[in-house]
Amino acid sequence: MMLDAATLDWQALNEAVRDGGREIEIIHCTGERFIGAGASDKKITIHGVPGNALGAYLDGGEIIARENVQDAVGDTMNDGRIVVHGSAGDALGYAMRGGRIFVRGDAGYRTGIHMKQYQEKRPVIVVGGRVGSFLGEYLAGGLIVVLGLGCTDVPAGNFIGTGMHGGEIWLRSLKPPQHLPPQVHLEEADEEMLAAIRPQLEEFSACFDLPMSQLTEGRFYRLTPNAQNPYKRLYVQN
Amino acid sequence: MSIDFQYPEFEVERSEDCVYCGRCVKECPNGVHILTEDKKLRTRPQGCVACHRCAAFCPTGAIQIVRSRHASRANANWSEQAVTEITKQAATGGVLLSSMGNPENYPVYFDRILINASQVTNPSIDPLREPMETRTFLGAKPDTIHRDANGNILPQLPPQLSLSTPILFSAMSYGSISYNAHASLARAAEALGIFYNTGEGGLHEHFYQYGPNTIVQVASGRFGVHKAYLNSGAAIEIKMGQGAKPGIGGHLPGAKIVGDVSRTRMVPEGTDAISPAPHHDIYSIEDLRQLVYSLKEATGYQKPVIVKVAAVHNITAIASGIARSGADIIAIDGFRGGTGAAPTRIRDHVGIPVELALASVDQRLRDEGIRDRVSLICSGSIRSSADVVKAIALGADAVYIGTAALIALGCHLCRSCQTGRCAWGIATQNPELTRRLDPDEGYQRLVNLVTAWTHEIKEMMGGMGINSIEALRGNRLMLRGVGLTQKELDILGIRHAGE
């Protein structure tokens, strides 16, 4: 089913998506928000730039954005896959609990904040380029990989993993990230460790038709939390 | 540890009626009563929190909890509490952690407001004899009516919550309170035709059946939030703030993330569940609007969205923004609102009284012509049906009750929820303790409380010559202040008694 966003306002567009079939293609998208919010069994392909909160609460299926996307993509996403061929705005994958988000280009500030995992639910974000500051703040679970393709410096801004108490952040970077908060443990990954994220890199490689060798060359750093309960000794009973 | 010595706040007095049965030993979760090998009872009063569990279950009524007579030199400036708290912090370096609502001696405006009654003219109404309407609809009310070509009204009413009486149970998460406490609240809400609120702890799979009487909460941590959860409730509440701890987030320690709580929150056992202070995707009213509409889009515009905020200094501007964000209902939580755990300093010193916040928000929304776009829920220490009537006359559509509901379930306000050792089985996940609360009894007691309050509300309404709760809302002529300054009266929008 083909929908022309230029002929519909955002609410009508989203209603058409909700009522539409399983395969939907949207053309001329110019900032329409909430596309695919709460969808669970659709394949939505978007030409143009969708607005904020694309795929919020996504519970399955797939959203493919052929160009850039804006803020809050995959907010509180539970399952499914979002593939972005361009770059993403801020707060990508906020509080995501499941599913995968792959961004070919860059992502903005606050990527993967407060992602969490539970049992078989383990969210994954892979960003091909670089990300802004506050990457993975309050991270409670899941996997974030920033590949820094085309970057010569550390591919993330400041304050990586502040308040992190679960999950993993991987950076492909020639230099280790600086000024990490005390609750983050940094180590350089060897070949054996890298095998742990190989399936996600292979999926990324397939999404964007990039050779694995390009994604795996160079150094990888893995950030994990120092302790599960960073706030444990903060309080005294009164 | 002599430098940290603090004499216990409470002591246990055991009368000669004691039969040394040891029941008190079993009941006390704090190890205050100790049965010695030679069948004598010793007391370790350091652990006593005055929850009265032992006294309530002593078969001979032999136990009395008394305030310690241990004296400090009198000092009007350095209270014993101030000294004790400094000692604790000097020993540990920790932030003081408390629970339940602000216990400090700030003015309670509800207690300085009196309700009117009819005399001679506009006669009072006897609710036993005449119908008295307490049904309340919460949600945005349309300002225009649309008709089709034949003049028939096109029903475009935004989704509404229908309450038999203007009372809801406020957000208390599964985790902060027990399974049996949630079961009691859910069943009571269903029986009463009102609503309870999951808080930010997800919804236990057993309680999806109470969905039509459930408000599901979405807070900054988004624990347990997924599509089935959002669709299960009758309304969705975005928690921006809480009266007991405005401006800070929540933190359920890993020790409480066990079993079903872990499953329901979808957080691994033993891991801290941290709700950051702000929603990191909401920095403006526009961002709030985005969350409101993403929830509406995800649930097909079938459910009203509530935005809950703490009553703080600029609450009127905040409420005006929320009303314009697309929210259907605003919940304003005053600085006396309860909590399962909050830093003492925040609980006791941050926020403002809900009576003032409510009156000024209602007025501001009226002044701006947007009062009908939203309903207002008031919370933060509604202690009786009289508080309900006063809140509604000050401008609320309904009230949330939390602490009052817990008291109905057996809470004795010992303010020790944060320890996780609630002797009454409410604010604990310890299976030995949680089974002390029987949901059959708990649900019935909640039904009793709300039924009794509703009768009293009807009586007070009848006394004023009002037969519909609609006619009481924002009807400040029904209120008079006593002992209030002109400024306070102006903010409350009421006149002084005698005027």
XYZ file of C-alpha atoms in Angstrom, chain B residues 114-470:
357
model
C -14.826 25.740 56.472
C -17.750 24.514 54.397
C -21.080 26.281 54.031
C -24.558 24.923 54.751
C -27.988 26.208 53.803
C -30.263 27.732 56.439
C -33.856 28.862 55.850
C -33.455 29.731 52.154
C -32.154 27.440 49.431
C -33.010 24.515 51.672
C -30.630 21.685 52.324
C -31.259 18.312 50.696
C -31.518 14.983 52.469
C -29.372 12.511 50.530
C -31.274 9.575 52.018
C -34.444 10.887 50.447
C -33.350 12.496 47.222
C -30.962 11.548 44.460
C -27.493 12.949 44.883
C -25.089 12.763 41.963
C -21.430 12.068 42.639
C -20.625 10.570 39.231
C -17.652 12.334 37.731
C -16.244 12.276 34.209
C -12.568 13.012 33.796
C -11.243 14.087 30.425
C -11.222 16.968 27.986
C -14.643 18.492 27.332
C -15.307 19.819 23.827
C -15.997 23.537 23.534
C -18.140 23.226 20.421
C -20.773 20.796 19.235
C -20.599 19.563 15.676
C -23.732 18.576 13.773
C -24.270 16.804 10.491
C -26.431 18.175 7.643
C -29.585 16.924 9.361
C -28.737 18.677 12.589
C -27.832 15.509 14.457
C -25.015 15.857 16.951
C -21.801 14.237 15.792
C -20.343 12.505 18.822
C -16.743 13.654 19.013
C -16.317 13.436 22.762
C -12.706 12.762 23.699
C -12.290 9.639 25.861
C -13.522 10.065 29.461
C -12.999 8.208 32.708
C -16.302 7.628 34.454
C -16.078 7.505 38.263
C -18.965 6.678 40.581
C -17.452 9.054 43.124
C -14.680 11.643 42.677
C -11.975 9.553 44.321
C -9.169 7.508 42.750
C -6.384 5.481 44.322
C -3.110 7.212 43.571
C -0.045 5.728 41.948
C 1.746 3.206 44.127
C 3.982 0.796 42.273
C 4.164 -2.930 42.656
C 7.557 -3.047 44.287
C 6.972 -0.125 46.593
C 3.885 -1.966 47.860
C 3.085 -5.645 47.895
C 1.144 -7.900 45.551
C -1.643 -8.206 48.104
C -1.843 -4.433 48.465
C -2.186 -4.109 44.682
C -4.776 -6.889 44.599
C -6.778 -5.052 47.276
C -6.628 -1.738 45.391
C -7.512 -3.283 42.023
C -10.480 -5.238 43.357
C -11.742 -2.267 45.361
C -11.478 0.041 42.338
C -13.529 -2.417 40.298
C -16.156 -2.877 43.021
C -16.447 0.869 43.592
C -16.474 1.891 39.935
C -13.371 4.015 40.350
C -9.699 3.622 39.375
C -6.388 2.602 40.836
C -2.981 3.454 39.430
C -0.114 1.063 38.743
C 2.618 3.569 39.502
C 5.866 3.043 37.670
C 6.247 -0.634 38.305
C 4.422 -2.230 35.421
C 1.257 -4.256 35.722
C 1.335 -7.752 37.183
C -0.098 -10.279 34.735
C -2.789 -11.237 37.257
C -4.149 -7.703 37.310
C -4.748 -7.219 33.588
C -8.311 -8.368 34.314
C -8.867 -5.118 36.232
C -7.783 -3.064 33.195
C -11.077 -1.131 32.866
C -10.408 0.237 36.380
C -6.672 0.687 35.974
C -4.582 3.739 35.194
C -1.206 2.698 33.831
C 1.720 4.962 34.528
C 4.597 5.917 32.267
C 7.518 7.535 34.069
C 11.074 8.394 33.136
C 12.338 4.844 33.693
C 9.545 3.366 31.531
C 9.619 0.204 33.610
C 7.215 -2.475 32.426
C 5.958 -0.173 29.659
C 5.049 -1.965 26.453
C 2.140 -1.950 24.072
C 0.001 -4.517 25.906
C 0.499 -2.559 29.128
C -0.525 0.723 27.516
C -3.570 -0.892 25.973
C -4.605 -2.686 29.152
C -5.509 0.397 31.177
C -8.423 2.823 30.988
C -6.049 5.793 31.001
C -2.333 6.476 30.785
C -0.581 8.704 33.297
C 2.711 10.384 32.465
C 4.514 10.953 35.724
C 6.548 14.130 35.526
C 6.779 14.616 39.245
C 5.605 13.542 42.657
C 4.692 15.766 45.599
C 6.870 13.877 48.052
C 9.971 14.389 45.942
C 9.607 17.090 43.330
C 12.553 17.386 41.008
C 14.110 14.043 41.733
C 13.629 10.594 40.310
C 12.975 7.248 41.859
C 15.276 4.468 42.894
C 14.039 1.019 43.784
C 17.040 -0.774 45.251
C 18.128 -4.048 43.678
C 17.272 -5.856 46.912
C 13.591 -5.199 46.239
C 13.795 -6.335 42.591
C 12.961 -9.949 43.250
C 10.636 -12.554 41.753
C 7.410 -11.120 40.457
C 8.571 -7.515 40.946
C 11.477 -8.204 38.606
C 9.139 -9.858 36.081
C 6.569 -7.078 36.244
C 9.092 -4.236 35.941
C 11.050 -6.244 33.402
C 14.245 -5.518 35.291
C 16.692 -8.340 36.122
C 16.683 -9.509 39.751
C 19.037 -7.612 42.013
C 19.548 -4.711 39.606
C 18.642 -1.220 40.751
C 15.588 0.229 39.024
C 16.476 3.870 38.505
C 13.982 6.420 37.243
C 16.006 9.476 36.265
C 14.863 12.814 37.686
C 13.720 14.206 34.364
C 12.413 12.391 31.339
C 15.512 12.857 29.224
C 13.357 13.307 26.162
C 11.226 16.063 27.710
C 12.802 19.475 28.051
C 9.810 21.575 27.043
C 6.023 21.649 26.730
C 6.508 20.765 23.058
C 8.441 17.657 24.084
C 5.710 16.772 26.575
C 3.182 17.167 23.791
C 5.227 14.714 21.779
C 5.055 12.086 24.526
C 1.329 12.717 25.054
C 0.630 12.260 21.370
C 2.951 9.308 20.925
C 0.933 7.556 23.638
C -2.339 8.571 22.028
C -1.131 7.402 18.630
C 0.064 4.100 20.070
C -3.332 3.502 21.685
C -5.538 4.849 18.917
C -6.884 7.891 20.839
C -8.993 5.569 22.998
C -7.598 6.610 26.383
C -7.309 9.893 28.218
C -3.739 10.895 29.054
C -3.026 12.239 32.521
C 0.053 14.313 33.288
C 1.029 14.208 36.939
C 3.181 16.970 38.372
C 4.279 18.019 41.815
C 2.923 21.299 43.180
C 5.854 23.695 42.893
C 6.299 27.439 42.767
C 5.383 28.053 39.139
C 2.628 25.471 39.032
C 0.143 27.759 37.297
C 2.339 28.318 34.260
C 3.252 24.628 34.225
C -0.392 23.574 34.354
C -1.269 26.001 31.594
C 1.429 24.436 29.445
C 0.222 20.924 30.232
C -3.345 21.891 29.338
C -2.028 23.016 25.960
C 0.092 19.896 25.464
C -2.889 17.766 24.584
C -3.149 16.104 27.992
C -6.723 15.323 29.048
C -6.204 15.407 32.789
C -3.698 17.137 35.066
C -2.888 15.567 38.423
C -1.351 17.987 40.928
C 0.402 16.364 43.852
C 1.017 18.553 46.891
C 4.069 18.595 49.122
C 2.425 16.361 51.709
C 1.991 13.487 49.282
C 3.313 10.128 50.386
C 6.118 7.986 49.007
C 7.752 4.633 49.583
C 11.118 6.350 49.877
C 12.396 9.893 49.437
C 15.350 11.878 50.690
C 14.197 13.489 53.936
C 15.303 16.971 52.944
C 13.409 16.839 49.654
C 10.288 15.413 51.246
C 10.235 18.034 53.970
C 11.403 21.169 52.165
C 10.500 21.047 48.480
C 7.146 21.855 46.924
C 4.095 23.796 48.026
C 0.730 23.006 49.664
C -1.705 21.507 47.181
C -4.595 23.706 48.355
C -2.794 26.821 47.118
C -1.571 25.126 43.942
C -4.998 23.781 43.086
C -6.833 27.063 43.656
C -4.342 29.055 41.607
C -4.225 26.518 38.766
C -8.022 26.349 38.528
C -8.172 30.146 38.429
C -5.396 30.447 35.858
C -6.991 27.909 33.532
C -10.331 29.719 33.867
C -8.687 33.070 33.181
C -7.118 31.645 30.057
C -10.367 30.049 28.926
C -8.902 26.539 28.836
C -10.278 25.040 32.060
C -12.587 22.681 30.134
C -9.730 21.306 28.081
C -8.550 19.357 31.091
C -9.817 17.792 34.281
C -7.896 18.384 37.500
C -7.052 15.694 40.012
C -5.764 16.912 43.355
C -3.618 14.838 45.691
C -1.096 15.205 48.447
C -2.781 14.345 51.707
C -6.504 14.059 51.286
C -7.376 12.802 54.746
C -11.145 12.792 54.879
C -14.323 13.390 52.919
C -14.206 17.002 54.127
C -10.846 17.421 52.370
C -12.451 15.957 49.235
C -15.328 18.454 49.366
C -12.948 21.359 49.975
C -10.643 20.260 47.156
C -13.537 20.044 44.716
C -14.882 23.422 45.788
C -11.376 24.841 45.247
C -11.481 23.575 41.661
C -10.591 19.874 41.534
C -12.639 17.415 39.493
C -11.518 14.515 41.660
C -8.882 13.529 44.199
C -6.265 10.824 44.416
C -5.873 9.112 47.763
C -2.761 7.119 48.604
C -1.891 7.330 52.270
C -5.558 7.169 53.307
C -5.958 3.990 51.260
C -2.898 2.453 52.886
C -4.214 3.322 56.331
C -7.410 1.491 55.386
C -5.188 -1.509 54.567
C -3.586 -1.417 58.004
C -0.789 1.151 57.664
C -0.017 2.729 61.039
C 2.073 5.546 59.565
C 5.309 4.457 61.192
C 7.052 5.944 58.127
C 9.462 3.067 57.631
C 8.467 1.959 54.115
C 11.989 2.585 52.887
C 13.314 -0.233 55.085
C 11.188 -2.809 53.249
C 10.174 -4.346 56.586
C 6.550 -3.226 56.775
C 5.017 -5.150 59.650
C 1.564 -4.845 58.126
C 2.553 -6.464 54.850
C 1.977 -3.385 52.696
C 5.300 -1.745 51.815
C 7.384 -4.901 51.650
C 8.220 -7.809 49.339
C 9.215 -10.171 52.158
C 6.854 -13.165 51.738
C 6.653 -13.680 55.506
C 5.324 -10.143 55.823
C 3.275 -9.738 52.631
C 0.952 -12.580 53.578
C -0.134 -10.571 56.610
C -2.308 -8.484 54.314
C -5.333 -10.503 53.250
C -6.624 -9.029 49.954
C -10.177 -10.182 50.740
C -10.142 -8.096 53.880
C -8.057 -5.318 52.315
C -10.401 -4.861 49.383
C -13.429 -4.802 51.664
C -11.846 -2.166 53.914
C -11.080 0.058 50.919
C -14.643 -0.327 49.698
C -15.861 0.562 53.182
C -13.698 3.672 53.349
C -14.679 5.080 49.966
C -18.341 4.189 50.517
C -18.317 5.972 53.872
C -16.614 9.033 52.393
C -19.106 9.117 49.542
C -21.982 9.128 52.032
C -20.329 11.983 53.880
C -19.696 13.902 50.648
C -23.381 13.557 49.795
C -24.358 14.780 53.237
C -22.125 17.825 52.977
C -23.384 18.526 49.455
C -26.949 18.163 50.653
C -26.252 20.535 53.477
C -25.138 23.142 50.975
C -28.262 22.559 48.904
C -26.207 21.021 46.107
C -27.350 17.752 44.545
C -24.643 17.270 41.946
C -20.897 17.195 42.343
C -20.740 19.247 39.132
